[in-house]
CSV table of C-alpha atoms in Angstrom, one decimal:
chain,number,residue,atom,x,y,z
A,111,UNK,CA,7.8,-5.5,1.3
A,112,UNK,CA,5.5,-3.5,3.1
A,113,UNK,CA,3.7,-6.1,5.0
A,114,UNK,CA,7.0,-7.0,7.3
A,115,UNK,CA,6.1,-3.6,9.0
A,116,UNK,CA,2.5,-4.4,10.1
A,117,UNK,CA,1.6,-5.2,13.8
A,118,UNK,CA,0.7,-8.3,13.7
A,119,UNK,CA,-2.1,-7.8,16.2
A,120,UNK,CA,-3.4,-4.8,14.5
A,121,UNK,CA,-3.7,-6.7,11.3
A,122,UNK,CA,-5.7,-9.5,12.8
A,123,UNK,CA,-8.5,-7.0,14.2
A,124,UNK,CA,-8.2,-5.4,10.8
A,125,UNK,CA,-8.7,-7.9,8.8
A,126,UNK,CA,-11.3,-9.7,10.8
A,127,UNK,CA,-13.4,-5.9,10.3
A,128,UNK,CA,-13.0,-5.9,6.9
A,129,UNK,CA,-13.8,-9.2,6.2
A,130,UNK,CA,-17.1,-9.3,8.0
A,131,UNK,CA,-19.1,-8.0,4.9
A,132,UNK,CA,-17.8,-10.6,2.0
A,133,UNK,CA,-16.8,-13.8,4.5
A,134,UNK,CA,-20.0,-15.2,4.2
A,135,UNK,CA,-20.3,-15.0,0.6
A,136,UNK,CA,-16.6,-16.7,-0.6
A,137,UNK,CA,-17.4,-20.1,-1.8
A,138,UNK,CA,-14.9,-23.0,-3.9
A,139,UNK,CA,-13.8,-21.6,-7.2
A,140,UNK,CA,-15.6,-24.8,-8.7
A,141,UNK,CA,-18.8,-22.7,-7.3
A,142,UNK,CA,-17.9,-19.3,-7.7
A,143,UNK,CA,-17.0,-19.1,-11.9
A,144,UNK,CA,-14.4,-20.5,-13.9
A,145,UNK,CA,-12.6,-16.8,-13.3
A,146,UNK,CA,-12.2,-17.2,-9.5
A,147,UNK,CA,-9.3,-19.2,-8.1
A,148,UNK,CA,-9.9,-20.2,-4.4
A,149,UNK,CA,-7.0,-19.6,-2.7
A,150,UNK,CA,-6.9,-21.7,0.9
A,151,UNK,CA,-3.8,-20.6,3.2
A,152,UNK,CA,-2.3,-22.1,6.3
A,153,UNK,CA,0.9,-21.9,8.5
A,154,UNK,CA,2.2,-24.2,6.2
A,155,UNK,CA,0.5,-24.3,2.8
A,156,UNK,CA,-0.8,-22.4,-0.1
A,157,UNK,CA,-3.0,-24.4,-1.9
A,158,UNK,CA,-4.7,-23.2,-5.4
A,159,UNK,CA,-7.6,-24.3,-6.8
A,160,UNK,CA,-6.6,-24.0,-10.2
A,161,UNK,CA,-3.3,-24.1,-12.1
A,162,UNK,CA,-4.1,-22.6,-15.5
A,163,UNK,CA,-6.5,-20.1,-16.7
A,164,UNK,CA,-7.0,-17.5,-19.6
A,165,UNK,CA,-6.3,-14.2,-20.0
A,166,UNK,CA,-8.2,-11.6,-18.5
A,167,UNK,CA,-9.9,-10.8,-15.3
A,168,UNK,CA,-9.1,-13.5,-12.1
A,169,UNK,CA,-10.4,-13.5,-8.8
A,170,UNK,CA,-9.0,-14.6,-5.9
A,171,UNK,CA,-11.4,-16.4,-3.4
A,172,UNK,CA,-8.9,-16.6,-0.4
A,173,UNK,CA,-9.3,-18.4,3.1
A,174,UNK,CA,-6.6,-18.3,5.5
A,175,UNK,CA,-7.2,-21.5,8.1
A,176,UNK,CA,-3.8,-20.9,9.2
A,177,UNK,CA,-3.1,-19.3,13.0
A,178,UNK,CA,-0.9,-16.4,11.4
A,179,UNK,CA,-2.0,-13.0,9.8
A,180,UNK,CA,-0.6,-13.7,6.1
A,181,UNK,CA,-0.8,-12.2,2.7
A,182,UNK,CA,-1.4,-13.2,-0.3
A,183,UNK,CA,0.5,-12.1,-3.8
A,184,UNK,CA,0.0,-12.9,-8.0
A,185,UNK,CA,3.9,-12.3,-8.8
A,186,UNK,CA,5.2,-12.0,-12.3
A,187,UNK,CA,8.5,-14.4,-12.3
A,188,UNK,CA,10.6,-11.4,-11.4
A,189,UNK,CA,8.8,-11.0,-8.2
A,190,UNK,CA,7.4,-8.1,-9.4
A,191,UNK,CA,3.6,-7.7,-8.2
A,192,UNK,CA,0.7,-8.0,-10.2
A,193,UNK,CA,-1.5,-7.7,-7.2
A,194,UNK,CA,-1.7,-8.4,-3.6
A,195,UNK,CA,-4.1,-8.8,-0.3
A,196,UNK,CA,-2.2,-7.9,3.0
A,197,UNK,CA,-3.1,-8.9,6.4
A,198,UNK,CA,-5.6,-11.6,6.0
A,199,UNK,CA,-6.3,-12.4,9.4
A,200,UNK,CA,-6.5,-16.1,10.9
A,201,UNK,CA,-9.9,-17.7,9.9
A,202,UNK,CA,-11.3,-14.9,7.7
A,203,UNK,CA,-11.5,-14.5,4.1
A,204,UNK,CA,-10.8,-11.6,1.0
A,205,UNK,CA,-11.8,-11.6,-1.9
A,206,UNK,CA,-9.1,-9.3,-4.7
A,207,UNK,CA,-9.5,-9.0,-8.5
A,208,UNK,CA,-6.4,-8.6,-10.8
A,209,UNK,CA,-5.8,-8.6,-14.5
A,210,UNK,CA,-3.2,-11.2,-15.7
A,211,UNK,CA,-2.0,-11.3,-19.3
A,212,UNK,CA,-0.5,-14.5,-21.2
A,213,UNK,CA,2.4,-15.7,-19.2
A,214,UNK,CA,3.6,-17.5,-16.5
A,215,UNK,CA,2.8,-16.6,-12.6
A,216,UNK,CA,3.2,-17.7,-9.3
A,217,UNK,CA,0.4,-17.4,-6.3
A,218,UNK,CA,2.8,-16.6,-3.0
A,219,UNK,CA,1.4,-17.1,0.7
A,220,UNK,CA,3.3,-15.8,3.2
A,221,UNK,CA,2.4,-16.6,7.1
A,222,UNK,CA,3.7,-14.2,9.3
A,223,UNK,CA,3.5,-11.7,6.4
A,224,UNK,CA,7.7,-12.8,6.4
A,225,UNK,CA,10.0,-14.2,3.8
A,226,UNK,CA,9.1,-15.3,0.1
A,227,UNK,CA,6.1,-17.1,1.0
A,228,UNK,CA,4.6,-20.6,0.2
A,229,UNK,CA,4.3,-20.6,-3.7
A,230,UNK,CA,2.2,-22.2,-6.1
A,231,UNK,CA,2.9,-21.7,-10.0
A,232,UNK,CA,-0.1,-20.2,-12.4
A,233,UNK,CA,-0.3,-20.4,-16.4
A,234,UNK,CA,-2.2,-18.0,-18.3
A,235,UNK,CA,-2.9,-18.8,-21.8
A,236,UNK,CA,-4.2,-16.5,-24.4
A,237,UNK,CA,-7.9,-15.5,-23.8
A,238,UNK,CA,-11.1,-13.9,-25.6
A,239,UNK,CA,-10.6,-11.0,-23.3
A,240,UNK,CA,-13.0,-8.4,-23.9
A,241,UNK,CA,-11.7,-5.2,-24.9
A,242,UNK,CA,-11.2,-2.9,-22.7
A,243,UNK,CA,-13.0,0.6,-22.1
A,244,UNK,CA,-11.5,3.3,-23.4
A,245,UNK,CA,-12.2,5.4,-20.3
A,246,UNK,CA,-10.2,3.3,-18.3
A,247,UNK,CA,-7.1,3.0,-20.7
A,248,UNK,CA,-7.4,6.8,-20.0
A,249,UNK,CA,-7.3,6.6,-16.5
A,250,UNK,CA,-4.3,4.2,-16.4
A,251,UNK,CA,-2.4,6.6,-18.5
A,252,UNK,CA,-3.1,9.8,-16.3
A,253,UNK,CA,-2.9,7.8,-13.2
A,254,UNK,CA,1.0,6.7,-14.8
A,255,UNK,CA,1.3,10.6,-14.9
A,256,UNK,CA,0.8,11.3,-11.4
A,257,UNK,CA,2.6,8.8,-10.2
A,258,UNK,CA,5.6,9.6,-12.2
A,259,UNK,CA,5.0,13.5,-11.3
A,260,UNK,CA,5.0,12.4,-7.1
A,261,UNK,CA,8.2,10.8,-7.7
A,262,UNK,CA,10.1,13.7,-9.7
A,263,UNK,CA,8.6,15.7,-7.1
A,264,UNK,CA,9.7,14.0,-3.9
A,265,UNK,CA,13.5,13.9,-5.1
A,266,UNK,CA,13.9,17.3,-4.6
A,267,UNK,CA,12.6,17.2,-0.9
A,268,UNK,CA,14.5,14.5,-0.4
A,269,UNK,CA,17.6,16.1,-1.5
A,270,UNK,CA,17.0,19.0,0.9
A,271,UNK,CA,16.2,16.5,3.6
A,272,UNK,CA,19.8,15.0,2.6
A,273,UNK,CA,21.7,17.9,2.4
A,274,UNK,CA,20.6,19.1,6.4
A,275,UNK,CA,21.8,15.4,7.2
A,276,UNK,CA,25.1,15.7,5.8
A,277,UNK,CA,25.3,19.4,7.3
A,278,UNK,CA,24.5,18.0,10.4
A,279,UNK,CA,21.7,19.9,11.0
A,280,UNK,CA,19.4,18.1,13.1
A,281,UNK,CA,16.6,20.6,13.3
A,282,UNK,CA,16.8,21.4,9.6
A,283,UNK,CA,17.1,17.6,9.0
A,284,UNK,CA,13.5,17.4,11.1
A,285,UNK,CA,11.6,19.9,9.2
A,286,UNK,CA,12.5,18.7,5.9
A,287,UNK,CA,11.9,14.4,7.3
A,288,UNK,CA,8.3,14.6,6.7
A,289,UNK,CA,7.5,16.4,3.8
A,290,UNK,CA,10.3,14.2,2.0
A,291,UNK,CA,7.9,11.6,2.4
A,292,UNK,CA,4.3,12.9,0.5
A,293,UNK,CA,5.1,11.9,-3.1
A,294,UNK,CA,6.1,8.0,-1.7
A,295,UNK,CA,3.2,7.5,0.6
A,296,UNK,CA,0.8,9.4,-2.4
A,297,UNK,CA,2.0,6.1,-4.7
A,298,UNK,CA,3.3,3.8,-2.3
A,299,UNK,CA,2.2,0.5,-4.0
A,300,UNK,CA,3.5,1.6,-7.5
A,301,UNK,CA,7.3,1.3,-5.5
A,302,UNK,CA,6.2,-1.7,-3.8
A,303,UNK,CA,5.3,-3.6,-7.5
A,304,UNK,CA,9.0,-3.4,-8.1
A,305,UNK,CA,9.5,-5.7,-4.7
A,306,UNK,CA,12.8,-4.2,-3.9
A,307,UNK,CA,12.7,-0.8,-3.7
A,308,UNK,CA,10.5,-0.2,-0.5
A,309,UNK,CA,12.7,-2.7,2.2
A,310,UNK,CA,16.0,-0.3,1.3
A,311,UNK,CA,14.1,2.6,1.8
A,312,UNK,CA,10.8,2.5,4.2
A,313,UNK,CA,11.0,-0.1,6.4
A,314,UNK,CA,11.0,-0.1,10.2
A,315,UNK,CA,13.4,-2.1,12.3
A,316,UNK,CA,10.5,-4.6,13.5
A,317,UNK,CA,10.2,-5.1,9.7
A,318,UNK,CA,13.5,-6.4,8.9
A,319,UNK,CA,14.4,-9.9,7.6
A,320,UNK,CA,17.1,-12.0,8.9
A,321,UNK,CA,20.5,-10.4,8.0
A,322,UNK,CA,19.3,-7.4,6.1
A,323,UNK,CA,21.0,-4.5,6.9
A,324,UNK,CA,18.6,-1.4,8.1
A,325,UNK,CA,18.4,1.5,5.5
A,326,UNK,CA,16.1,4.6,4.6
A,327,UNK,CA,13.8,7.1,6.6
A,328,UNK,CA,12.6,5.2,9.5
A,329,UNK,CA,16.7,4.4,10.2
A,330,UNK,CA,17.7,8.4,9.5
A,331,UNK,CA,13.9,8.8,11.6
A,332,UNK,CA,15.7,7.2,14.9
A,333,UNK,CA,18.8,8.8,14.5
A,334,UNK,CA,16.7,12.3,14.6
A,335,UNK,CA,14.5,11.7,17.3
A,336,UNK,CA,15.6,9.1,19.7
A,337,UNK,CA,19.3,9.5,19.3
A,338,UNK,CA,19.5,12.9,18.7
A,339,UNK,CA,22.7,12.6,17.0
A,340,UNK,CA,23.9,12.4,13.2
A,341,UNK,CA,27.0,10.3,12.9
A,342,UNK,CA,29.2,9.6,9.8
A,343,UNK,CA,26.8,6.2,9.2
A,344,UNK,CA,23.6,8.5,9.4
A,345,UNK,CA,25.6,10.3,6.3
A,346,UNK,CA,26.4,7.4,4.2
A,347,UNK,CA,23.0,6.3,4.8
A,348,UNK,CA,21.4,9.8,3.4
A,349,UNK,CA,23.0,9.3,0.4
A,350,UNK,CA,22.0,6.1,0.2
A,351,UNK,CA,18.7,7.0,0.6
A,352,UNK,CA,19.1,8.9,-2.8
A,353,UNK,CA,19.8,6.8,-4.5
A,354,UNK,CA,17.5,4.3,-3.8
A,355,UNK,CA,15.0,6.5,-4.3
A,356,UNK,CA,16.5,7.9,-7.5
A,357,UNK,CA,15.9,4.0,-9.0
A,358,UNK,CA,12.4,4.4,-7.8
A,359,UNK,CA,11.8,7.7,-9.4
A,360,UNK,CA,13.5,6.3,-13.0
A,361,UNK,CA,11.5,2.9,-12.6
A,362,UNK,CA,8.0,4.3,-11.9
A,363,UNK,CA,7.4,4.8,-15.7
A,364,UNK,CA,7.9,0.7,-15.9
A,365,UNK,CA,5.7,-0.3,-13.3
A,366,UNK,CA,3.0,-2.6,-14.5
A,367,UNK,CA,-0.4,-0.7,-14.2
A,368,UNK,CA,-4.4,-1.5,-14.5
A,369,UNK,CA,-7.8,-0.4,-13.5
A,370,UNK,CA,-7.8,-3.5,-11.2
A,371,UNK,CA,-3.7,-2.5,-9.7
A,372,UNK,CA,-5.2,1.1,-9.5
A,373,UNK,CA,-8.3,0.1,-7.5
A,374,UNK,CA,-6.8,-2.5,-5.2
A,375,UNK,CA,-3.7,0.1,-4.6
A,376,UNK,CA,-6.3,2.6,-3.0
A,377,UNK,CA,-7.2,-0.3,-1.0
A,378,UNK,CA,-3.8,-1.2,0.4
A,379,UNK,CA,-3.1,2.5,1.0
A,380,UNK,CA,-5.9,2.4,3.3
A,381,UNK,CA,-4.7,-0.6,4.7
A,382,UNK,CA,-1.4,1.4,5.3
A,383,UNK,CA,-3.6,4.1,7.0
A,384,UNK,CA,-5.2,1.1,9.7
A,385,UNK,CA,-1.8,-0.8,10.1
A,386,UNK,CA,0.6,1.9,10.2
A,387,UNK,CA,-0.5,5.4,10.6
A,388,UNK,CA,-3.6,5.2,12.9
A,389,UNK,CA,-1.5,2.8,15.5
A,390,UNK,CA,1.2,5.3,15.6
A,391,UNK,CA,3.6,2.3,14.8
A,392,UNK,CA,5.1,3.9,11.0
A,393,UNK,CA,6.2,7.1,13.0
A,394,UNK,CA,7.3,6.2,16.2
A,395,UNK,CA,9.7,8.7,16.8
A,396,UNK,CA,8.8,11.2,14.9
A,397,UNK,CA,5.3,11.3,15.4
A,398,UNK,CA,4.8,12.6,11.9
A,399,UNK,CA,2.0,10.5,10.9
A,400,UNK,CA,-0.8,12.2,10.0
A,401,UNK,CA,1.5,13.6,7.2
A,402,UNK,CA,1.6,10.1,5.8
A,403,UNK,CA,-2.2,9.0,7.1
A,404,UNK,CA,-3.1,12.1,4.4
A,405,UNK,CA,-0.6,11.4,1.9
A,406,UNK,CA,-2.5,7.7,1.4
A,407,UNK,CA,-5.9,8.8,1.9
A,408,UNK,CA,-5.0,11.4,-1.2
A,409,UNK,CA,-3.3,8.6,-2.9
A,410,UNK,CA,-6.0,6.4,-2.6
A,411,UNK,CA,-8.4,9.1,-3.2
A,412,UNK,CA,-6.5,9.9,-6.5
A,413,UNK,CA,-6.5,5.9,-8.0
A,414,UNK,CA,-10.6,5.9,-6.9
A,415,UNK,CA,-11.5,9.5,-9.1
A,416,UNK,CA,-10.2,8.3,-12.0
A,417,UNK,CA,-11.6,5.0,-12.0
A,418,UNK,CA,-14.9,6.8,-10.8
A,419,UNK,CA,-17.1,7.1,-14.1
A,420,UNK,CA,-16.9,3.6,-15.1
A,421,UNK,CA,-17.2,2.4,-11.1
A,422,UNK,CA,-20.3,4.8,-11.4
A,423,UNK,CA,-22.1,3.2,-14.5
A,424,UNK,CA,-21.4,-0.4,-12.9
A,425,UNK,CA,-21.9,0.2,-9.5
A,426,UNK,CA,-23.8,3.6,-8.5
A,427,UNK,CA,-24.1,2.6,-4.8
A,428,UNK,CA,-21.1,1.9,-4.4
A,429,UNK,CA,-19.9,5.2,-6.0
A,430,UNK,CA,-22.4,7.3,-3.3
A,431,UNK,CA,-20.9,5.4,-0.6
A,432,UNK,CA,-17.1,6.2,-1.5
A,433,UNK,CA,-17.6,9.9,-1.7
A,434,UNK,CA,-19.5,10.1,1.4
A,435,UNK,CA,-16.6,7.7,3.1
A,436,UNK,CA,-13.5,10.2,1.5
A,437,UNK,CA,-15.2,13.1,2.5
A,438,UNK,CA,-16.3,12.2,5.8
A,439,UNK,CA,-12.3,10.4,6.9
A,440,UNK,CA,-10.9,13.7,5.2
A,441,UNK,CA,-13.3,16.0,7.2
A,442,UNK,CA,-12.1,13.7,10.5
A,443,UNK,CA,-8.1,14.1,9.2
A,444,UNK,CA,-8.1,17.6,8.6
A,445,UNK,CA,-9.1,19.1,11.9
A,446,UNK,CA,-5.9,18.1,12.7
A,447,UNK,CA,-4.1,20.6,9.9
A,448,UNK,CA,-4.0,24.2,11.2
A,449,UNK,CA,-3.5,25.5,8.2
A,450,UNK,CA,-5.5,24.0,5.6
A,451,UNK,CA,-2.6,25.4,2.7
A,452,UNK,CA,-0.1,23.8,4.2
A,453,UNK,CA,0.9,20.0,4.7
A,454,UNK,CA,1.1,20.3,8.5
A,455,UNK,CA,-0.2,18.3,11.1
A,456,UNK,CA,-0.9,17.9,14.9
A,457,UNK,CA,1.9,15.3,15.8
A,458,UNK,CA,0.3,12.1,16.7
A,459,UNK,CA,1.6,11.6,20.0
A,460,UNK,CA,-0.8,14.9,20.9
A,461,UNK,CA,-3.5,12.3,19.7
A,462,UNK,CA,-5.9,11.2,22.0
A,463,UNK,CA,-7.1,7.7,22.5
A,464,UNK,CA,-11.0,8.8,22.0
A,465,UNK,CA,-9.9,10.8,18.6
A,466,UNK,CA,-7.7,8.2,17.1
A,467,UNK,CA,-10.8,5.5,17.8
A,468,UNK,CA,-12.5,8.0,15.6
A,469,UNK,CA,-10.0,8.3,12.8
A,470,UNK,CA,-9.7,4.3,13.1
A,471,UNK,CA,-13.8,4.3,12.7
A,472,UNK,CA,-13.6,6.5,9.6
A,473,UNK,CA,-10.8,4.5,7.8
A,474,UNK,CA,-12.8,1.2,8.7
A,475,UNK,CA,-16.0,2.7,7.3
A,476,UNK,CA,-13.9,3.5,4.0
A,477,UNK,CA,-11.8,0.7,3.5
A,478,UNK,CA,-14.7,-1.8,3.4
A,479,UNK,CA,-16.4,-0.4,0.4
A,480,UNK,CA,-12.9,0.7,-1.0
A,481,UNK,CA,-12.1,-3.4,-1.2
A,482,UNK,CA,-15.4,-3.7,-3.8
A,483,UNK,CA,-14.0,-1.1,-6.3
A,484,UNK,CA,-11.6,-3.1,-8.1
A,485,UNK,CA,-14.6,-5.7,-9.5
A,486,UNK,CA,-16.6,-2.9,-9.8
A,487,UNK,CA,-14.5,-1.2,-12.7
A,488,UNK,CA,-13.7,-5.2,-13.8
A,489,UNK,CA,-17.2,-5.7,-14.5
């Protein structure tokens, strides 16, 4: 999954900066409500505070006491994600809401963000649930929509990205690289519920798991830029690439989606942004990364506006603080666009150490309340 291709380093600072605001507030799940599950993580163990619960809203109170960044996962007995919280850093703690129906669940925590993780089985029994509002039904339904729409709309560019691969075109096969990539990083954890779609086709080769065989952009992404060549396996692999991503793009419509996935997916979009993007580590070669660091932030942006008027009537302040936050890190992003029609941007390596401290500082000051809107639209 995604989290195999975070610095490790990175992710501890991040964490640790995001976690300053709630860490002094987590407490036992005995102490905190009979809907919050502590969740205490080490190198070695993931242990649960509770094994069974009903229906509904759950919160995860999570410590990591461990020495490694690790992660933390609800995952439907498919693997399939219910809901997530990436680079926990060592000694801090998050705090992520989810919605679970009846059914049976596992808790995964994986030190190192590597592997399937440390797991502890969860039972959810039919609940008194309250009913949900109507305005968020709605914005699951047109938040499906766009996600489906991104992914009919990136096969397309991807298809032209392919097609300059196979010709052997490596200039053609640069141009077209990045903008093949908008529609994925727009919806990136809607692919990365499925658990097996995003290793084949976005990981990078620090990210890799024992034995697995290195596929998708960041593998074609060398090939471009550092090798400069485009060999019969840099072929096979466009293809390859297609149809991976042709699974995502029929899949999208079966992905399991909620006001609280919605909200904590603009969080771990952002999180993308801070471990990824802003480091310079997702784009290495091609230095394309502000295409992505906008593609999330819109993403993200998206999940938030249509959650907004129920976040609003629950949580006003926290409302006025996102749009200030969105407007001011898209303000930031932008001066890097020329042309503000057009989905180019300054390539990163062009990027000064002052200016990306700034566009670090602007997804920190976002993130933070960004974390708070998933219990906001839960309340």
């Amino acid at each position: 999954m995604r989290a195999a291709r975070h610095s490790v380093v990175t992710a501890v600072a991040m964490a640790t900066a995001l976690t300053a605001v709630t860490a002094c507030t987590s407490k036992s799940g005995d102490e905190d409500g009979e809907r919050v599950i502590a969740v205490t993580a080490t190198d070695s163990k993931c242990e649960t505070s509770k094994k069974e619960i009903s229906a509904g809203h759950v919160e995860l109170a999570i410590e990591n006491k461990g020495s490694k960044v690790t992660e933390v996962y609800i995952l439907f007995p498919d693997d399939r994600v219910v809901s997530e919280r990436e680079n926990i850093g060592p000694g801090t703690k998050q705090r992520v809401t989810a919605e679970v129906k009846a059914g049976t669940y596992e808790i995964a925590c994986k030190p190192g963000m590597k592997g399937d993780g440390i797991r502890q089985d969860l039972k959810v029994t039919g609940g008194s649930a309250a009913k949900r509002d109507p305005r968020l039904d709605k914005a699951v339904a047109a938040y499906r929509s766009y996600a489906q729409a991104q992914a009919d709309e990136t096969l397309p560019k991807v298809a032209t990205f392919v097609a300059a691969v196979k010709a052997g075109d490596l200039e053609a096969a640069k141009k077209a690289y990045a903008p093949s990539r908008i529609g994925w990083e727009r919806t990136e954890p809607v692919a990365e519920s499925f658990g097996d779609i995003d290793p084949k086709v976005d990981v990078r080769a620090d990210g890799l798991e024992a034995g697995q065989k290195w596929t998708g952009w960041h593998r074609l992404e060398k090939a471009l830029w550092q090798d400069k060549k485009i060999g019969a396996e840099e072929k096979t692999l466009a293809d390859q690439l297609v149809t991976d991503l042709t699974d995502w793009q029929k899949r999208v419509g079966k992905a399991e989606i909620t006001p609280t996935s919605m909200a904590n997916g603009a969080k771990e979009l952002l999180d993308e942004v801070a471990t990824g993007k802003v480091t310079g580590e997702e784009e290495r070669y091609s230095h394309t990364d502000l295409v992505d660091f906008k593609a999330n932030v819109e993403g993200a942006q998206q999940s938030y506006e249509l959650l907004k008027p129920v976040a609003k009537e629950n949580d006003p302040a926290l409302v006025t603080e996102l749009d200030k936050q969105f407007a001011a890190l898209n303000a930031l992003l932008d001066a890097y666009r020329p042309n503000a029609t057009s989905y180019e941007f300054t390539a990163y390596d062009k990027v000064g150490a002052a200016d990306r401290k700034k566009l670090s500082d602007g997804v920190n000051a976002l993130a933070e309340p960004l974390s708070k809107l998933a219990a906001a639209v839960a309340k």
